[in-house]
mmCIF file of C-alpha atoms and ligand atoms in Angstrom:
data_model
loop_
_atom_site.group_PDB
_atom_site.id
_atom_site.type_symbol
_atom_site.label_atom_id
_atom_site.label_comp_id
_atom_site.label_asym_id
_atom_site.label_seq_id
_atom_site.Cartn_x
_atom_site.Cartn_y
_atom_site.Cartn_z
ATOM 1 C CA MET A 1 20.877 -12.188 0.660
ATOM 2 C CA ASN A 2 18.822 -10.315 2.729
ATOM 3 C CA VAL A 3 15.119 -9.304 3.488
ATOM 4 C CA ILE A 4 14.668 -5.751 4.503
ATOM 5 C CA LEU A 5 11.047 -6.234 6.660
ATOM 6 C CA ALA A 6 8.975 -2.493 7.153
ATOM 7 C CA GLU A 7 8.755 -2.332 10.719
ATOM 8 C CA SER A 8 5.329 -0.335 10.121
ATOM 9 C CA ALA A 9 4.072 -3.895 8.177
ATOM 10 C CA GLY A 10 0.839 -5.178 9.139
ATOM 11 C CA PHE A 11 -2.304 -4.159 11.195
ATOM 12 C CA CYS A 12 -2.208 -0.273 12.509
ATOM 13 C CA TYR A 13 -4.349 0.266 15.753
ATOM 14 C CA GLY A 14 -7.826 1.364 14.184
ATOM 15 C CA VAL A 15 -7.818 -2.071 12.318
ATOM 16 C CA GLU A 16 -6.526 -4.151 15.766
ATOM 17 C CA ARG A 17 -9.074 -2.484 17.928
ATOM 18 C CA ALA A 18 -11.915 -3.094 15.127
ATOM 19 C CA VAL A 19 -10.818 -6.882 14.796
ATOM 20 C CA ARG A 20 -10.669 -6.768 18.530
ATOM 21 C CA LEU A 21 -14.067 -5.664 19.393
ATOM 22 C CA ALA A 22 -15.897 -7.962 16.949
ATOM 23 C CA ALA A 23 -14.813 -10.671 18.224
ATOM 24 C CA GLN A 24 -14.968 -9.679 21.942
ATOM 25 C CA THR A 25 -18.435 -8.685 20.984
ATOM 26 C CA ALA A 26 -19.250 -12.062 19.536
ATOM 27 C CA GLU A 27 -18.338 -13.629 22.459
ATOM 28 C CA GLU A 28 -20.351 -11.529 24.780
ATOM 29 C CA CYS A 29 -23.334 -11.328 22.881
ATOM 30 C CA GLY A 30 -23.435 -15.116 21.087
ATOM 31 C CA GLY A 31 -22.624 -13.869 17.904
ATOM 32 C CA CYS A 32 -22.658 -10.107 16.256
ATOM 33 C CA TRP A 33 -23.025 -8.404 13.070
ATOM 34 C CA MET A 34 -20.587 -6.417 10.658
ATOM 35 C CA LEU A 35 -21.440 -4.469 7.570
ATOM 36 C CA GLY A 36 -19.482 -5.744 4.560
ATOM 37 C CA ASP A 37 -16.422 -6.758 5.499
ATOM 38 C CA ILE A 38 -15.126 -5.355 8.694
ATOM 39 C CA ILE A 39 -11.415 -5.128 6.937
ATOM 40 C CA HIS A 40 -10.339 -5.324 3.714
ATOM 41 C CA ASN A 41 -8.705 -8.731 4.606
ATOM 42 C CA ALA A 42 -10.237 -11.768 3.759
ATOM 43 C CA SER A 43 -8.609 -13.969 5.905
ATOM 44 C CA VAL A 44 -9.886 -12.073 8.851
ATOM 45 C CA VAL A 45 -13.360 -12.045 7.558
ATOM 46 C CA GLU A 46 -13.328 -15.548 7.559
ATOM 47 C CA GLU A 47 -11.957 -15.855 11.257
ATOM 48 C CA LEU A 48 -14.305 -13.842 12.695
ATOM 49 C CA GLU A 49 -17.132 -15.207 10.758
ATOM 50 C CA ARG A 50 -15.728 -18.916 12.568
ATOM 51 C CA ARG A 51 -15.900 -16.725 15.839
ATOM 52 C CA GLY A 52 -19.661 -15.753 15.704
ATOM 53 C CA VAL A 53 -19.446 -12.323 13.850
ATOM 54 C CA ARG A 54 -22.204 -12.814 11.095
ATOM 55 C CA ARG A 55 -21.816 -10.436 7.539
ATOM 56 C CA ALA A 56 -25.282 -8.485 6.448
ATOM 57 C CA GLU A 57 -24.779 -6.458 3.177
ATOM 58 C CA GLY A 58 -26.857 -4.086 4.778
ATOM 59 C CA ALA A 59 -28.590 -2.415 7.520
ATOM 60 C CA GLU A 60 -32.113 -3.807 6.479
ATOM 61 C CA GLU A 61 -31.046 -7.062 7.243
ATOM 62 C CA LEU A 62 -30.910 -6.015 10.891
ATOM 63 C CA SER A 63 -33.653 -5.952 13.065
ATOM 64 C CA CYS A 64 -34.297 -5.097 16.867
ATOM 65 C CA GLY A 65 -32.182 -6.537 19.321
ATOM 66 C CA ASP A 66 -29.548 -7.264 17.015
ATOM 67 C CA VAL A 67 -25.939 -6.354 17.265
ATOM 68 C CA ALA A 68 -23.812 -4.656 14.554
ATOM 69 C CA VAL A 69 -20.318 -3.756 14.758
ATOM 70 C CA ILE A 70 -19.145 -0.433 12.910
ATOM 71 C CA ARG A 71 -16.463 -0.702 10.883
ATOM 72 C CA SER A 72 -12.847 1.055 11.451
ATOM 73 C CA HIS A 73 -13.452 2.837 8.347
ATOM 74 C CA GLY A 74 -16.871 3.765 9.935
ATOM 75 C CA GLU A 75 -20.594 4.635 8.318
ATOM 76 C CA SER A 76 -22.576 7.380 7.059
ATOM 77 C CA LYS A 77 -24.915 9.537 8.909
ATOM 78 C CA GLU A 78 -27.818 7.343 6.918
ATOM 79 C CA ILE A 79 -26.782 3.859 8.059
ATOM 80 C CA LEU A 80 -26.272 4.699 11.698
ATOM 81 C CA GLY A 81 -29.808 6.404 11.176
ATOM 82 C CA MET A 82 -31.302 3.437 9.922
ATOM 83 C CA LEU A 83 -29.592 0.946 12.759
ATOM 84 C CA ALA A 84 -30.717 2.957 15.632
ATOM 85 C CA GLN A 85 -34.239 3.540 14.378
ATOM 86 C CA ARG A 86 -34.477 -0.603 13.923
ATOM 87 C CA GLY A 87 -33.595 -1.114 17.284
ATOM 88 C CA VAL A 88 -30.310 -2.591 16.349
ATOM 89 C CA ARG A 89 -27.247 -1.839 18.915
ATOM 90 C CA CYS A 90 -24.411 -0.632 17.920
ATOM 91 C CA VAL A 91 -20.822 -1.201 18.886
ATOM 92 C CA ASN A 92 -18.564 1.461 17.783
ATOM 93 C CA ALA A 93 -15.272 -0.151 16.262
ATOM 94 C CA THR A 94 -14.593 3.504 13.617
ATOM 95 C CA CYS A 95 -11.166 4.475 13.610
ATOM 96 C CA PRO A 96 -11.193 7.911 15.888
ATOM 97 C CA ASN A 97 -8.656 9.133 13.440
ATOM 98 C CA VAL A 98 -12.105 8.821 10.421
ATOM 99 C CA MET A 99 -14.285 9.997 13.483
ATOM 100 C CA ARG A 100 -12.341 12.966 13.797
ATOM 101 C CA ILE A 101 -12.600 13.623 9.834
ATOM 102 C CA GLN A 102 -16.275 12.941 10.070
ATOM 103 C CA ASN A 103 -17.123 16.037 13.418
ATOM 104 C CA LEU A 104 -14.543 18.131 11.372
ATOM 105 C CA VAL A 105 -16.780 17.921 8.304
ATOM 106 C CA ALA A 106 -19.773 18.343 10.387
ATOM 107 C CA GLN A 107 -18.292 21.655 11.783
ATOM 108 C CA ALA A 108 -17.528 22.934 8.445
ATOM 109 C CA GLU A 109 -21.478 22.073 7.162
ATOM 110 C CA GLN A 110 -22.648 24.008 10.455
ATOM 111 C CA GLU A 111 -20.880 26.696 9.728
ATOM 112 C CA GLY A 112 -21.610 26.825 6.223
ATOM 113 C CA ARG A 113 -18.207 25.838 4.695
ATOM 114 C CA GLN A 114 -17.774 24.151 1.748
ATOM 115 C CA THR A 115 -16.051 20.708 2.600
ATOM 116 C CA VAL A 116 -13.755 19.229 0.106
ATOM 117 C CA ILE A 117 -12.496 15.604 0.704
ATOM 118 C CA ILE A 118 -9.533 14.162 -1.177
ATOM 119 C CA GLY A 119 -9.731 10.921 -1.421
ATOM 120 C CA ASP A 120 -11.034 7.957 -3.771
ATOM 121 C CA PRO A 121 -15.368 8.766 -3.610
ATOM 122 C CA GLU A 122 -15.695 4.693 -3.749
ATOM 123 C CA HIS A 123 -13.977 4.349 -0.576
ATOM 124 C CA PRO A 124 -16.635 3.147 2.271
ATOM 125 C CA GLU A 125 -14.412 5.541 4.579
ATOM 126 C CA VAL A 126 -14.678 8.653 2.545
ATOM 127 C CA ARG A 127 -18.725 7.472 1.446
ATOM 128 C CA GLY A 128 -19.230 7.947 5.458
ATOM 129 C CA ILE A 129 -17.227 11.085 6.028
ATOM 130 C CA ALA A 130 -19.104 12.802 3.277
ATOM 131 C CA SER A 131 -22.757 11.907 4.514
ATOM 132 C CA TRP A 132 -21.636 14.572 7.510
ATOM 133 C CA CYS A 133 -22.681 17.023 5.301
ATOM 134 C CA SER A 134 -24.713 18.277 2.231
ATOM 135 C CA ALA A 135 -22.688 18.834 -0.635
ATOM 136 C CA PRO A 136 -19.178 17.687 -0.389
ATOM 137 C CA LEU A 137 -16.695 17.749 -2.983
ATOM 138 C CA VAL A 138 -14.371 14.639 -3.475
ATOM 139 C CA PHE A 139 -11.330 14.497 -5.615
ATOM 140 C CA ASP A 140 -9.370 12.159 -6.056
ATOM 141 C CA THR A 141 -6.287 13.784 -8.425
ATOM 142 C CA SER A 142 -5.043 17.309 -8.408
ATOM 143 C CA ASP A 143 -5.928 17.707 -11.969
ATOM 144 C CA ALA A 144 -9.804 17.634 -10.734
ATOM 145 C CA VAL A 145 -8.981 20.164 -7.978
ATOM 146 C CA ILE A 146 -7.655 22.392 -10.785
ATOM 147 C CA ARG A 147 -10.944 21.264 -12.598
ATOM 148 C CA TRP A 148 -12.754 22.785 -9.941
ATOM 149 C CA ILE A 149 -10.936 25.857 -8.831
ATOM 150 C CA SER A 150 -10.760 27.208 -12.760
ATOM 151 C CA GLY A 151 -14.372 27.079 -13.081
ATOM 152 C CA GLN A 152 -14.291 29.324 -9.909
ATOM 153 C CA LYS A 153 -14.070 33.520 -9.787
ATOM 154 C CA SER A 154 -10.436 34.379 -9.342
ATOM 155 C CA PRO A 155 -9.804 34.730 -6.254
ATOM 156 C CA CYS A 156 -12.131 32.061 -5.180
ATOM 157 C CA GLY A 157 -14.269 33.760 -1.443
ATOM 158 C CA ILE A 158 -15.928 30.548 -0.695
ATOM 159 C CA PRO A 159 -15.004 29.655 2.737
ATOM 160 C CA VAL A 160 -13.431 25.960 1.850
ATOM 161 C CA THR A 161 -12.806 23.035 4.346
ATOM 162 C CA VAL A 162 -10.433 20.345 2.909
ATOM 163 C CA VAL A 163 -10.137 17.230 4.737
ATOM 164 C CA ALA A 164 -8.041 14.261 3.445
ATOM 165 C CA GLN A 165 -8.954 10.176 3.582
ATOM 166 C CA THR A 166 -6.961 8.911 6.610
ATOM 167 C CA THR A 167 -4.627 6.553 3.856
ATOM 168 C CA CYS A 168 -4.563 9.180 0.747
ATOM 169 C CA ILE A 169 -0.923 9.653 -0.593
ATOM 170 C CA ARG A 170 0.470 12.719 1.316
ATOM 171 C CA GLU A 171 2.058 14.121 -1.975
ATOM 172 C CA LEU A 172 -1.596 14.456 -3.646
ATOM 173 C CA PHE A 173 -2.707 15.888 -0.552
ATOM 174 C CA GLU A 174 0.087 18.613 -0.356
ATOM 175 C CA THR A 175 -0.443 19.446 -3.880
ATOM 176 C CA SER A 176 -4.298 19.739 -3.493
ATOM 177 C CA ALA A 177 -3.624 21.514 -0.919
ATOM 178 C CA LYS A 178 -1.065 23.991 -2.822
ATOM 179 C CA ILE A 179 -3.260 24.755 -5.991
ATOM 180 C CA LEU A 180 -6.105 26.061 -3.417
ATOM 181 C CA LYS A 181 -3.953 27.818 -0.722
ATOM 182 C CA ASN A 182 -3.218 30.085 -4.118
ATOM 183 C CA GLN A 183 -6.827 30.567 -5.147
ATOM 184 C CA CYS A 184 -9.238 30.687 -1.853
ATOM 185 C CA THR A 185 -9.024 33.815 0.216
ATOM 186 C CA ASN A 186 -10.966 31.429 3.004
ATOM 187 C CA LEU A 187 -9.606 27.950 3.415
ATOM 188 C CA LYS A 188 -8.980 26.110 6.608
ATOM 189 C CA ILE A 189 -7.287 22.741 5.847
ATOM 190 C CA PHE A 190 -7.021 20.046 8.324
ATOM 191 C CA ASP A 191 -4.419 17.469 7.581
ATOM 192 C CA THR A 192 -6.028 14.117 7.993
ATOM 193 C CA ILE A 193 -3.464 11.583 7.000
ATOM 194 C CA CYS A 194 -2.935 9.403 9.654
ATOM 195 C CA ASN A 195 0.299 8.801 11.066
ATOM 196 C CA ALA A 196 0.101 5.114 11.078
ATOM 197 C CA THR A 197 -0.593 5.891 7.096
ATOM 198 C CA HIS A 198 2.053 8.242 6.704
ATOM 199 C CA ARG A 199 4.658 6.518 8.877
ATOM 200 C CA ARG A 200 4.081 3.152 6.553
ATOM 201 C CA GLN A 201 4.295 5.307 3.436
ATOM 202 C CA SER A 202 7.501 6.898 4.183
ATOM 203 C CA GLU A 203 9.119 3.504 5.243
ATOM 204 C CA ALA A 204 7.871 1.589 1.852
ATOM 205 C CA ALA A 205 9.205 4.738 -0.047
ATOM 206 C CA GLU A 206 12.468 4.776 1.547
ATOM 207 C CA ILE A 207 13.276 0.594 1.439
ATOM 208 C CA SER A 208 11.514 0.397 -2.135
ATOM 209 C CA ALA A 209 14.139 2.977 -2.900
ATOM 210 C CA MET A 210 17.269 0.725 -2.114
ATOM 211 C CA VAL A 211 16.128 -2.946 -2.956
ATOM 212 C CA ASP A 212 16.186 -4.921 -5.988
ATOM 213 C CA ALA A 213 12.872 -6.166 -5.394
ATOM 214 C CA MET A 214 10.073 -5.200 -3.212
ATOM 215 C CA VAL A 215 6.771 -6.878 -2.067
ATOM 216 C CA VAL A 216 3.528 -5.444 -0.742
ATOM 217 C CA VAL A 217 1.081 -7.501 1.457
ATOM 218 C CA GLY A 218 -2.650 -7.304 1.933
ATOM 219 C CA ASP A 219 -6.282 -7.808 0.132
ATOM 220 C CA ARG A 220 -6.717 -6.325 -3.884
ATOM 221 C CA LYS A 221 -9.697 -4.707 -2.426
ATOM 222 C CA SER A 222 -7.141 -2.672 0.326
ATOM 223 C CA ALA A 223 -6.821 1.027 -0.528
ATOM 224 C CA ASN A 224 -3.809 1.822 1.666
ATOM 225 C CA THR A 225 -2.057 -1.679 0.273
ATOM 226 C CA LYS A 226 -2.674 -0.298 -3.265
ATOM 227 C CA HIS A 227 -1.063 3.568 -2.304
ATOM 228 C CA LEU A 228 1.988 1.679 -0.540
ATOM 229 C CA THR A 229 2.014 -0.440 -4.052
ATOM 230 C CA GLU A 230 1.941 2.627 -6.146
ATOM 231 C CA ILE A 231 4.571 4.611 -3.932
ATOM 232 C CA CYS A 232 7.202 1.218 -4.190
ATOM 233 C CA GLN A 233 6.329 1.345 -8.042
ATOM 234 C CA GLU A 234 7.815 4.769 -7.946
ATOM 235 C CA ARG A 235 11.155 3.529 -6.573
ATOM 236 C CA CYS A 236 11.706 -0.128 -7.411
ATOM 237 C CA ARG A 237 11.642 -1.783 -10.987
ATOM 238 C CA SER A 238 10.490 -4.948 -9.739
ATOM 239 C CA VAL A 239 7.120 -4.594 -7.445
ATOM 240 C CA ILE A 240 4.654 -7.122 -6.524
ATOM 241 C CA GLN A 241 1.232 -6.661 -4.583
ATOM 242 C CA VAL A 242 0.667 -10.286 -3.169
ATOM 243 C CA GLU A 243 -2.501 -11.563 -0.482
ATOM 244 C CA LYS A 244 -0.627 -14.624 0.403
ATOM 245 C CA ALA A 245 2.961 -16.343 0.358
ATOM 246 C CA ASP A 246 1.706 -18.761 -2.310
ATOM 247 C CA GLU A 247 1.531 -15.803 -4.923
ATOM 248 C CA LEU A 248 5.700 -15.690 -5.177
ATOM 249 C CA SER A 249 7.365 -17.250 -6.744
ATOM 250 C CA PRO A 250 11.760 -17.825 -7.306
ATOM 251 C CA ASP A 251 11.031 -16.136 -11.080
ATOM 252 C CA PHE A 252 10.634 -12.855 -9.417
ATOM 253 C CA PHE A 253 13.682 -12.550 -7.241
ATOM 254 C CA HIS A 254 15.865 -13.779 -9.730
ATOM 255 C CA GLY A 255 19.150 -11.553 -9.988
ATOM 256 C CA CYS A 256 17.828 -9.824 -6.625
ATOM 257 C CA SER A 257 20.721 -9.225 -3.639
ATOM 258 C CA VAL A 258 18.658 -7.465 -1.603
ATOM 259 C CA ALA A 259 14.195 -7.583 -1.454
ATOM 260 C CA GLY A 260 12.155 -5.533 0.758
ATOM 261 C CA LEU A 261 8.790 -6.319 2.394
ATOM 262 C CA THR A 262 5.755 -4.109 3.598
ATOM 263 C CA ALA A 263 2.290 -4.466 4.283
ATOM 264 C CA GLY A 264 -0.933 -2.790 4.547
ATOM 265 C CA ALA A 265 -3.041 -2.021 7.390
ATOM 266 C CA SER A 266 -5.113 -4.799 7.174
ATOM 267 C CA THR A 267 -2.501 -7.419 7.021
ATOM 268 C CA PRO A 268 -2.603 -9.912 9.811
ATOM 269 C CA ALA A 269 0.844 -10.625 11.502
ATOM 270 C CA GLY A 270 0.916 -13.845 10.534
ATOM 271 C CA ILE A 271 0.385 -13.705 6.911
ATOM 272 C CA ILE A 272 3.471 -11.399 6.952
ATOM 273 C CA LYS A 273 5.584 -13.978 8.595
ATOM 274 C CA GLU A 274 4.334 -16.213 6.181
ATOM 275 C CA VAL A 275 5.747 -14.366 3.228
ATOM 276 C CA TYR A 276 8.904 -12.885 4.912
ATOM 277 C CA ALA A 277 9.965 -17.163 5.208
ATOM 278 C CA THR A 278 8.666 -17.618 1.357
ATOM 279 C CA MET A 279 10.734 -14.703 0.893
ATOM 280 C CA SER A 280 13.959 -15.605 2.319
ATOM 281 C CA GLU A 281 13.536 -19.186 0.743
ATOM 282 C CA GLU A 282 12.242 -17.635 -3.052
ATOM 283 C CA ILE A 283 15.625 -15.867 -2.615
ATOM 284 C CA LYS A 284 17.442 -18.654 -2.137
ATOM 285 C CA ALA A 285 16.009 -20.731 -4.630
ATOM 286 C CA ALA A 286 16.271 -18.105 -7.086
ATOM 287 C CA GLU A 287 20.369 -17.592 -6.408
ATOM 288 C CA GLY A 288 19.958 -21.350 -6.956
ATOM 289 C CA LYS A 289 19.111 -21.068 -10.209
ATOM 290 C CA GLU A 290 21.480 -18.834 -10.849
ATOM 291 C CA GLU A 291 24.440 -20.454 -10.006
ATOM 292 C CA SER A 292 23.115 -24.145 -12.293
ATOM 293 C CA PHE A 293 22.520 -21.466 -15.062
ATOM 294 C CA GLU A 294 26.316 -20.850 -14.514
ATOM 295 C CA GLU A 295 27.083 -24.358 -14.080
ATOM 296 C CA LEU A 296 24.818 -24.835 -17.564
ATOM 297 C CA LEU A 297 27.428 -22.300 -19.316
ATOM 298 C CA ASN A 298 30.515 -24.034 -18.293
HETATM 299 FE FE1 F3S B 1 -7.122 4.930 11.448
HETATM 300 FE FE2 F3S B 1 -5.162 5.003 10.533
HETATM 301 FE FE3 F3S B 1 -5.851 2.630 10.782
HETATM 302 S S1 F3S B 1 -7.440 6.449 10.251
HETATM 303 S S2 F3S B 1 -7.788 2.470 10.811
HETATM 304 S S3 F3S B 1 -5.034 3.823 12.175
HETATM 305 S S4 F3S B 1 -4.709 3.168 8.875
#
């Protein structure tokens, strides 16, 4: 019985940097603030709170002299403006990959181009990116891209700039880009899916295709973890997404000879280790269960 652990499972450098900056800032400044959860992982957020990183729901709760750490997903132009206006000092932990997209979108706006973002319109990263231009279009399905392009003249001569949410599923981005390429005569496409995400998704696809059961670890609010689960479900019949090791039960591994394990970008190594250890035990327990059932038959 084997557990295959994805090498790319767990914290990406952007998340690791944000968590480190938040803890460091709280220590240096005798406490600091985060706006909402700095990353999508409850146990990491609780640990940061213990270290003095307080949580505010909005910029209006902060005042002059406060220090706020900007999360890896970035913030909207309006929120950053509001923080500056209120005299709040910002420590920018926005992932450089997200900042690059914000700059691309601002550049497109300056050049009078229509911005198209392929991603989830409700995700904080996308809301932040969208704020750097005046009227972005955000599509989370290729059908939505088709609907929009069908409403335009054919061929479509509008200058269009396309970017992707850093954690977008590659297949969605590529299909959307292809549809737009076929119809638009003035198109700039920037593949802004981050390398860490790409690697994590490819490895999840590869492992889930060769195992009997696949475990994905990550917070239920985490978009990149949800995408990993979807990718695995397309290739493996038994997929479970858990936040912690205690959500696993031997029944899930019944009849399983090899299982895979991956985790979202905001899952700390400690949780992955616990899940790995539990899986090894659960698989053994499930094997034991099968043997005693055999004994019963005999
Ligand atoms: Fe940055 Fe990619 Fe992580 S965009 S926050 S390195 S998933």
